[in-house]
Coordinates of C-alpha atoms and ligand atoms in Angstrom, one line a residue:
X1 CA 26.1 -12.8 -28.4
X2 CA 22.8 -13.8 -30.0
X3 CA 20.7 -15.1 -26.9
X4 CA 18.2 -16.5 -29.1
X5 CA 20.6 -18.8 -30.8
X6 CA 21.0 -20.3 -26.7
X7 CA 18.9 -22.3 -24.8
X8 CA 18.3 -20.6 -21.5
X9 CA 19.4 -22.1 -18.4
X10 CA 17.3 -22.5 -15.5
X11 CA 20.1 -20.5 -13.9
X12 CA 19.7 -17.5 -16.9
X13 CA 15.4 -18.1 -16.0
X14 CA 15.8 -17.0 -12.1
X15 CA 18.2 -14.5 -13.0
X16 CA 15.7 -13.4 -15.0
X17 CA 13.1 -13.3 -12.7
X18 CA 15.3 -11.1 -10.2
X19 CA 15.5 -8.9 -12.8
X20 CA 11.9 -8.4 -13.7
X21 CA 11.6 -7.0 -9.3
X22 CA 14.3 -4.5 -10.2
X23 CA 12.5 -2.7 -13.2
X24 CA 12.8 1.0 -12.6
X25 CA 9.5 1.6 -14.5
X26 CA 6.2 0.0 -14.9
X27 CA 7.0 -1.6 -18.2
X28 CA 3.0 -2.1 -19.1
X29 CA 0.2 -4.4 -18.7
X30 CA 1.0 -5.6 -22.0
X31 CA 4.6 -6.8 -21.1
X32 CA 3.5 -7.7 -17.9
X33 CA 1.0 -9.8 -19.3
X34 CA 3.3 -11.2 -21.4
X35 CA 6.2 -12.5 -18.9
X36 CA 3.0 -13.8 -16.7
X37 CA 2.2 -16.2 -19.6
X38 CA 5.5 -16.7 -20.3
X39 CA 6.6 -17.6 -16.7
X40 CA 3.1 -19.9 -16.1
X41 CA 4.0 -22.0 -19.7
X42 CA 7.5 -21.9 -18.7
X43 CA 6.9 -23.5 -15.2
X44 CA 3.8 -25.3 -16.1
X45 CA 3.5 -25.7 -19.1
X46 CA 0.3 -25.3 -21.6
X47 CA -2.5 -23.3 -19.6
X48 CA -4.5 -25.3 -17.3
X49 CA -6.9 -23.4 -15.4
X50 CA -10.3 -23.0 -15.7
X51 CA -11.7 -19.6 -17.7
X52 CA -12.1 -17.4 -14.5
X53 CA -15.7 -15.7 -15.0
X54 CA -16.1 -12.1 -17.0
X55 CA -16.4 -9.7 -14.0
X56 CA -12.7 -11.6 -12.9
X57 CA -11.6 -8.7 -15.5
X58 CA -7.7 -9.6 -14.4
X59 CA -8.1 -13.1 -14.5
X60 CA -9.4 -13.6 -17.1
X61 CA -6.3 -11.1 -18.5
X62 CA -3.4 -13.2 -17.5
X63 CA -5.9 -16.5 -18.6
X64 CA -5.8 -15.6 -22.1
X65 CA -2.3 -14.4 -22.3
X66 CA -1.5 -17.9 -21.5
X67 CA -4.0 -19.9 -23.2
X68 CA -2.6 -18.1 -26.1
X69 CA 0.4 -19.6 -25.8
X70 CA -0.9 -23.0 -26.7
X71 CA 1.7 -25.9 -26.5
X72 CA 4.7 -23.8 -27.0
X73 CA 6.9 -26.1 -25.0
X74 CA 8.5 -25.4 -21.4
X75 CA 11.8 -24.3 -22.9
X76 CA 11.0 -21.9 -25.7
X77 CA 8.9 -20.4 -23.1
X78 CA 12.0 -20.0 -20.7
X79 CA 13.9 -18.8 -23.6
X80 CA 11.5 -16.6 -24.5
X81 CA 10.7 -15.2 -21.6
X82 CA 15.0 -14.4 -20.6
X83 CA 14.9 -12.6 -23.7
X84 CA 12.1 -10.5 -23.6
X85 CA 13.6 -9.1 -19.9
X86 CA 16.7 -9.0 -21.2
X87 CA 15.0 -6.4 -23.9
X88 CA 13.8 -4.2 -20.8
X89 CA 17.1 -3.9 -19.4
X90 CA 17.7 -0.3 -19.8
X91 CA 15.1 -0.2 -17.2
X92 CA 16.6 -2.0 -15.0
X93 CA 18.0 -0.6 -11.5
X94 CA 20.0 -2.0 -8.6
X95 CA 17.3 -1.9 -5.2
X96 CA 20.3 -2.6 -3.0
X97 CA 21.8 0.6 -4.2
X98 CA 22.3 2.6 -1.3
X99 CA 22.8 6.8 -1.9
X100 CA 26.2 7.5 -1.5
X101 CA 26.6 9.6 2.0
X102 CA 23.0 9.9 2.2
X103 CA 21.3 8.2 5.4
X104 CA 20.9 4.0 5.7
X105 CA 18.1 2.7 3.4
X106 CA 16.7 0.0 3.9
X107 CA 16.8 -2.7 1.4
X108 CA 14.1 -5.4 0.4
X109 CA 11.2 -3.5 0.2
X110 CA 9.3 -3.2 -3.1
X111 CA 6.4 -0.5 -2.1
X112 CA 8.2 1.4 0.4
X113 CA 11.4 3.4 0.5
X114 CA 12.6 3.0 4.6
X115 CA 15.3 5.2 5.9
X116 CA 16.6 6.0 9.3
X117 CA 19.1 9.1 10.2
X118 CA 18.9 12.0 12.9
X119 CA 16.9 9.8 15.2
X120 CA 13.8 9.6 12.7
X121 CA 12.4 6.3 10.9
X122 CA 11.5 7.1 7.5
X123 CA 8.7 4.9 5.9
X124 CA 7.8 6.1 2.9
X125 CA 4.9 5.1 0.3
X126 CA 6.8 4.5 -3.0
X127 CA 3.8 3.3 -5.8
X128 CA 3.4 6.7 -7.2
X129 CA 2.2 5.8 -10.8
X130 CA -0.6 4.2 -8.8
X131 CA -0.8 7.1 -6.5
X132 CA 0.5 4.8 -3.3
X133 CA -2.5 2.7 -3.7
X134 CA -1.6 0.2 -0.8
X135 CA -1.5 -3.2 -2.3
X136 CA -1.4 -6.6 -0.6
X137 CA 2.3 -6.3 -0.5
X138 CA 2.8 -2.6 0.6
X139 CA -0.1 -3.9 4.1
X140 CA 2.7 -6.9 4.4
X141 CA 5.6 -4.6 3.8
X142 CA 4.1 -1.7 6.5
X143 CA 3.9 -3.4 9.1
X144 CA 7.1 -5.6 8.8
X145 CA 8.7 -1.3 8.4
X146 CA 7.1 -0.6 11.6
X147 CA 7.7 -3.5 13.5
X148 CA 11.8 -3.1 12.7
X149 CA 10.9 0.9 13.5
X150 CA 9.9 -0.3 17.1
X151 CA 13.1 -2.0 17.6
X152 CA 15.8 0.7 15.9
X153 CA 17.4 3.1 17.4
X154 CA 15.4 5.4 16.1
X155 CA 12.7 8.5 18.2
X156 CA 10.3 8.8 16.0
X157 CA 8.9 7.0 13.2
X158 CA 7.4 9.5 10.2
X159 CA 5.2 7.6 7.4
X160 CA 5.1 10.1 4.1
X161 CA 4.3 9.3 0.2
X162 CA 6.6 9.4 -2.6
X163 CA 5.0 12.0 -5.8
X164 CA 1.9 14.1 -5.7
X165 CA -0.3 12.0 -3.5
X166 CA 0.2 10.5 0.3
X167 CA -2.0 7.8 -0.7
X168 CA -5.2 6.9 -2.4
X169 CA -6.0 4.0 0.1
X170 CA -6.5 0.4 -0.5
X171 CA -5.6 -0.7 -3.8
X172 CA -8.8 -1.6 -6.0
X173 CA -7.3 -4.4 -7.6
X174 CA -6.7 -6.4 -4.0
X175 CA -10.3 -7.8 -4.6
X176 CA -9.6 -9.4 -7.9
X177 CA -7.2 -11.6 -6.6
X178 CA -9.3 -14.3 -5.8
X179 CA -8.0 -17.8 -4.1
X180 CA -9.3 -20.9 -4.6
X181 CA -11.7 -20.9 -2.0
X182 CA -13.9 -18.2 -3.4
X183 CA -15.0 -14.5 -2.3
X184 CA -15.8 -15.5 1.2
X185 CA -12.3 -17.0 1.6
X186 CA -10.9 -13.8 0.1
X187 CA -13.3 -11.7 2.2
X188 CA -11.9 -13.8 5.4
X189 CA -8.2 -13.5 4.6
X190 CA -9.0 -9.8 3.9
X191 CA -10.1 -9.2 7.3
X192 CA -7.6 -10.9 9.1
X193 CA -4.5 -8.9 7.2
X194 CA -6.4 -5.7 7.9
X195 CA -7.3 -6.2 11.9
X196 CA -3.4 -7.4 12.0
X197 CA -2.3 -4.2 9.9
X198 CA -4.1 -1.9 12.1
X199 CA -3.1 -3.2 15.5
X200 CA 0.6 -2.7 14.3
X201 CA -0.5 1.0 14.2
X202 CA -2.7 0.8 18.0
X203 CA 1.0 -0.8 19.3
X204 CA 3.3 1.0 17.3
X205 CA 6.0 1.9 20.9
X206 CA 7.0 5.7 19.7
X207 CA 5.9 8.9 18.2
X208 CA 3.9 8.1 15.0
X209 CA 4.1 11.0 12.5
X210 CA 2.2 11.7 9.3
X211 CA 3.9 14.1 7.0
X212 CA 0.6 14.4 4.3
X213 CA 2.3 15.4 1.4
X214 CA -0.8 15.5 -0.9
X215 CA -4.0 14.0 -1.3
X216 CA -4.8 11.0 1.0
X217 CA -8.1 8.6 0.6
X218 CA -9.8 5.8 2.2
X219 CA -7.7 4.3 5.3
X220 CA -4.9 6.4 4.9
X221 CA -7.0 9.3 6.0
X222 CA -9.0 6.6 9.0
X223 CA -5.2 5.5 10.5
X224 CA -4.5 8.9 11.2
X225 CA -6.7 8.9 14.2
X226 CA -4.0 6.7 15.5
X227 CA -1.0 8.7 14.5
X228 CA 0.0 11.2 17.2
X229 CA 1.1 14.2 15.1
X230 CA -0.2 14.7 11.7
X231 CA 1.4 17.2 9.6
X232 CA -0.3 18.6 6.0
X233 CA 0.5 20.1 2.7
X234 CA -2.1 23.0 1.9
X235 CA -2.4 20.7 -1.6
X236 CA -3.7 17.8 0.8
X237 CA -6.8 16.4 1.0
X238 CA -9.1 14.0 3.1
X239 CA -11.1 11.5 1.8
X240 CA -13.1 8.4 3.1
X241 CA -15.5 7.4 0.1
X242 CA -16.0 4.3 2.2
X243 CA -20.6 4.6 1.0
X244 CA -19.2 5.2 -2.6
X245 CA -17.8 1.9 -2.2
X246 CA -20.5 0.1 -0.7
X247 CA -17.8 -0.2 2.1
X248 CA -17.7 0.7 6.1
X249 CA -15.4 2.6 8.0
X250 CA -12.0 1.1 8.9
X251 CA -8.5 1.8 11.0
X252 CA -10.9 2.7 14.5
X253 CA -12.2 5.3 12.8
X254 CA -15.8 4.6 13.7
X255 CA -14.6 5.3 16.9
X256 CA -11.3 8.1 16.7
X257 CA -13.3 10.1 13.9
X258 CA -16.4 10.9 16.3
X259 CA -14.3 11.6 19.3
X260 CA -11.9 13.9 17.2
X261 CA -14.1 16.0 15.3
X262 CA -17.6 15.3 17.0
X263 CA -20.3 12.3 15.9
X264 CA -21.7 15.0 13.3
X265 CA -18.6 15.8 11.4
X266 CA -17.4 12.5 11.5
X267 CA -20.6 11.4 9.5
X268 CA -19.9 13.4 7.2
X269 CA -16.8 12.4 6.5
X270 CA -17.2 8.4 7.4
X271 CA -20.5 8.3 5.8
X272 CA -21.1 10.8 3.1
X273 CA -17.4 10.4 2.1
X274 CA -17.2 14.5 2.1
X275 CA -13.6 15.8 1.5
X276 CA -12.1 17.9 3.5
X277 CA -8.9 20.3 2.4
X278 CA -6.2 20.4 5.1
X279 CA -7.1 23.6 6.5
X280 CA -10.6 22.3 7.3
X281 CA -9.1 18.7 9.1
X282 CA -7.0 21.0 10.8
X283 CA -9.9 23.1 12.0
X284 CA -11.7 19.5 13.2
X285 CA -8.8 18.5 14.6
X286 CA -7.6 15.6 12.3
X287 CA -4.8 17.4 11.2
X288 CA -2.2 19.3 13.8
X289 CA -0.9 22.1 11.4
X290 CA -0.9 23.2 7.6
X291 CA 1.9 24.4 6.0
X292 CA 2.2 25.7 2.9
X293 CA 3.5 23.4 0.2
X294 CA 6.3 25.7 -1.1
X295 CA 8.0 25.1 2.4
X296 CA 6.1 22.0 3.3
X297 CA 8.9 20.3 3.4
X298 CA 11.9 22.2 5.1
X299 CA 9.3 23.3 8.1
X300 CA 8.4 20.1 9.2
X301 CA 11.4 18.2 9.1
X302 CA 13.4 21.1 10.7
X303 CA 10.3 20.7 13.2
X304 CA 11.0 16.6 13.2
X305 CA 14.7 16.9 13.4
X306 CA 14.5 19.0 17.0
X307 CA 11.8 16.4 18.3
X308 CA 14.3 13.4 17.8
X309 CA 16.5 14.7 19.9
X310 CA 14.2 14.5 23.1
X311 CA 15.4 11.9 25.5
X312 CA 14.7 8.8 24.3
X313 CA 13.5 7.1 27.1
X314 CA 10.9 10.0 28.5
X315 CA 9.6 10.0 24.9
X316 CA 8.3 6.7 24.6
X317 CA 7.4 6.1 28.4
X318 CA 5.0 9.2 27.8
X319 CA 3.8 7.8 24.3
X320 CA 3.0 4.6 26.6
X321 CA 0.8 6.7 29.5
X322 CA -1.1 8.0 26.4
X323 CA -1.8 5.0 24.3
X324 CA -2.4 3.0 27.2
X325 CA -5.9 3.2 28.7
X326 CA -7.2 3.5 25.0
X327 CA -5.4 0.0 23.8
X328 CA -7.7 -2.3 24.6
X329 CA -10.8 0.4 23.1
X330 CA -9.1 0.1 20.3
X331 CA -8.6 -3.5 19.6
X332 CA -12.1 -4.6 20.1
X333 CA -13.3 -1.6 18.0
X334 CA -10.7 -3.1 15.0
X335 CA -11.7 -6.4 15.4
X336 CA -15.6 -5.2 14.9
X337 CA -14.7 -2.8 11.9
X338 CA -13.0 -5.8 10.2
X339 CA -16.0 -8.3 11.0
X340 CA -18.5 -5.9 9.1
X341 CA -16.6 -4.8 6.5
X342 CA -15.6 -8.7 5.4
X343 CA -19.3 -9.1 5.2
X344 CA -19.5 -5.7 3.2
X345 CA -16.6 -7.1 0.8
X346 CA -18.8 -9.8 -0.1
X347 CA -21.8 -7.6 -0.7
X348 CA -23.4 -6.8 -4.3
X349 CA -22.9 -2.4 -3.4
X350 CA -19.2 -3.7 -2.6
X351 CA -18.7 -5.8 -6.0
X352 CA -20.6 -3.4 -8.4
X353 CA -18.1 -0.5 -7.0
X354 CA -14.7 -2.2 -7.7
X355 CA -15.9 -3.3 -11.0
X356 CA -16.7 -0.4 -12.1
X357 CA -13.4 1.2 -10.7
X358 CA -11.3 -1.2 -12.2
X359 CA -13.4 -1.4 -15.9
X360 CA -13.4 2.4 -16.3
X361 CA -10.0 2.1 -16.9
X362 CA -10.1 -0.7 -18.4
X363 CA -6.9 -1.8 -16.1
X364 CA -5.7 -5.2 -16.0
Ligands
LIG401 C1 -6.6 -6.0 3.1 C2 -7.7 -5.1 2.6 C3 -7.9 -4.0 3.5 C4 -9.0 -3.1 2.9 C5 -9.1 -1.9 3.8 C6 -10.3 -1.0 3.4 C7 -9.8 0.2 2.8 C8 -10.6 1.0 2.2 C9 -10.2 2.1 1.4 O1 -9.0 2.5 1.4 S1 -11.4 2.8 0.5 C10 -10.6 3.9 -0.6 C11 -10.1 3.1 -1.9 N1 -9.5 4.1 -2.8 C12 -10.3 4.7 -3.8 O2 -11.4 4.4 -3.9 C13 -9.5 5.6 -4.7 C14 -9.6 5.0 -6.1 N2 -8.9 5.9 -7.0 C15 -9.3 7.0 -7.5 O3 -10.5 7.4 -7.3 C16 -8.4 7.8 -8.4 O4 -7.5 7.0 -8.9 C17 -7.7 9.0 -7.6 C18 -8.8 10.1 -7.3 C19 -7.0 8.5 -6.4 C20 -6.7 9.7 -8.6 O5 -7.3 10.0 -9.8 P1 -6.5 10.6 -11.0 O6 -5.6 11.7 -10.6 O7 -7.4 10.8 -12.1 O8 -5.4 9.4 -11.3 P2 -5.8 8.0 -11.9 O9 -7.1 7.5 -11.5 O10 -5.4 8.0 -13.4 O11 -4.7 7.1 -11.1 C21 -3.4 6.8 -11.6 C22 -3.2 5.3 -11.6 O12 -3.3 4.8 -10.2 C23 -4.3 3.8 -10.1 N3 -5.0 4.0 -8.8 C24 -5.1 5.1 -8.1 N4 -5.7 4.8 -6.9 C25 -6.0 3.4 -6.9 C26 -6.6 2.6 -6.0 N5 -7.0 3.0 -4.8 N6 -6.6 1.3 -6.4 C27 -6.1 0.8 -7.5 N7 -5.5 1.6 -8.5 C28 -5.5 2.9 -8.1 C29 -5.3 4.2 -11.3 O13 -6.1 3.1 -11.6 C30 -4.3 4.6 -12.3 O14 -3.7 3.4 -12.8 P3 -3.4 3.2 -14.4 O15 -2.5 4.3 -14.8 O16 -4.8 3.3 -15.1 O17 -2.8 1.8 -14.5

């Protein structure tokens, strides 16, 4: 049937819109840039925001995909927006496809893979184009895995990355995303998901694993002072650029990092952002073993496997009598980290560092 010969319903539109969640690859800025203008004209109509400034380099991206639009009316705009996702549908997938006699997945995640079998929560990092760059989404989308990982019936919860890196950290791009009410406001609401992401990680009930698979930066490496196993690939690495960045230290590192490696090599690390392969965070204590990445894999989950079977109970009452007399430490050292660092966000070092991230690559 010739769709462009139809009008599109409103019905075709949403389905439509499901659609576009369930691409099984990144289908480019350049499409994506094109069903943004094509969903704002379709929904709004012609383009009616101000011209966001030229450092607002996304912004302004998705500004003058729609401006360009003009008056193309509401309709052609739904039409034409059903049919250009209805040209991507070869890479389309099903996200409530669950592997045949595999273990249970989760559905209705879009950043993570979640799966739960032999007494171990799964939570895996899945953005690896963007090397698990953790996005507004994948901080919601974390802590809603873990807080369902408290209640299962699972042992232990293991948090892992999908493709050659563990994960480079926050995602750059969060800061272009700008609200109405400004930077500050941005800064503020910044602050608030991060002290709220971390303390799902101070209060997370069981055994919190890291299984490194690669490279990890920023606060991927800082949260794992508040795993309490961390296992590495030999191809890992740890990373805080947090100066780079015109940034501050995050995830109670300024206070785990110190105490875990000593004041000196923690500076080096928080401060001078130096990176350190696995076998040197093992030898400072950040990491508990190295294993080669040929049997990376098979060792630590055999490893994993035998741990899940402890009692359940004694497991978790001993993960308490640990955690417990450091809680409170911990909260009011978050809380201080994020009050800094939303000042830092707002800070000319902070700004010049993101833009010129996000313009090397010219990345929408
Ligand atoms: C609620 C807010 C809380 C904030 C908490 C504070 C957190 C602080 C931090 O985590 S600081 C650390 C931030 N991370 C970084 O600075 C790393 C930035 N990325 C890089 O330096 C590099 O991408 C790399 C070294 C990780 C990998 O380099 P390379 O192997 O050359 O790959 P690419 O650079 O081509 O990357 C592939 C693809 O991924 C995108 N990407 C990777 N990391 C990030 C990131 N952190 N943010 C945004 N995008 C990222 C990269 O741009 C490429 O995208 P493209 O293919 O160009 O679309």
């Amino acid at each position: 049937m010739n769709r462009t010969a139809m009008r599109a319903s409103q019905k075709d539109f949403e389905n439509s819109m499901n659609q576009v969640k369930l691409l099984k690859k990144d289908p480019g800025n350049e499409v994506k840039l094109k069903l943004y203008a094509l969903y704002k004209q379709a929904t709004e109509g012609p383009c009616n925001m101000p011209k966001p400034g030229v450092f607002d380099l996304i912004n302004k991206a998705k500004w003058d995909a729609w401006n360009a639009l003009g008056s193309l009316p509401k309709e052609a705009a739904r039409q034409n927006y059903v049919d250009l996702v209805s040209s991507l549908s070869p890479s389309l997938e099903s996200s409530s496809q669950v592997e045949p006699g595999t273990d249970r997945k989760s559905t209705g995640f879009e950043t993570l893979v979640v799966t739960s079998e032999d007494g171990i929560t799964k939570i895996t990092f899945n953005r690896p184009k963007k090397k698990n760059a953790i996005n507004t989404e994948m901080y919601h989308e974390i802590m809603r895995a873990l807080k369902a990982a408290s209640k299962d019936d699972s042992i232990i919860t293991v948090l892992t990355g999908n493709g050659d890196y563990y994960s480079s950290g926050n995602d750059l791009t969060n800061f272009t995303d700008i609200p109405p009410g400004g930077v500050e406001e941005k800064a503020e609401n910044s602050a608030v998901l991060l002290r709220e992401f971390v303390g799902c990680f101070i209060d997370f009930p069981k055994p919190l694993i890291a299984v490194v698979n690669g490279p990890a930066v920023g606060i991927s490496v800082t949260l794992l002072g508040l795993f309490d196993a961390v296992y590495a690939s030999d191809r890992a690495t740890f990373h805080t650029p947090f100066s780079h960045l015109g940034q501050s230290p995050e995830g109670c590192s300024s206070y785990t990092f110190p105490k875990i490696m000593s004041p000196a090599k923690a500076t080096e690390m928080l401060i001078f952002g130096k990176k350190l392969t696995a076998g040197e965070a093992c030898a400072q204590g950040l990491v508990t073993e190295v294993f080669p990445d040929s049997t990376f894999q098979k060792e630590v989950w055999t490893r994993l496997k035998a741990f899940a079977k402890l009692p359940p109970n004694a497991v978790r009452i001993s993960k308490e009598v640990i955690r417990k007399r450091e809680r409170e430490k911990l909260h009011t050292v978050n809380a201080e980290e994020c009050n800094v660092l939303q000042g830092r966000w707002l800070s000319d070092e902070c700004t010049n560092a993101v833009v010129n991230f996000l313009s090397r690559k010219s990345k929408l």
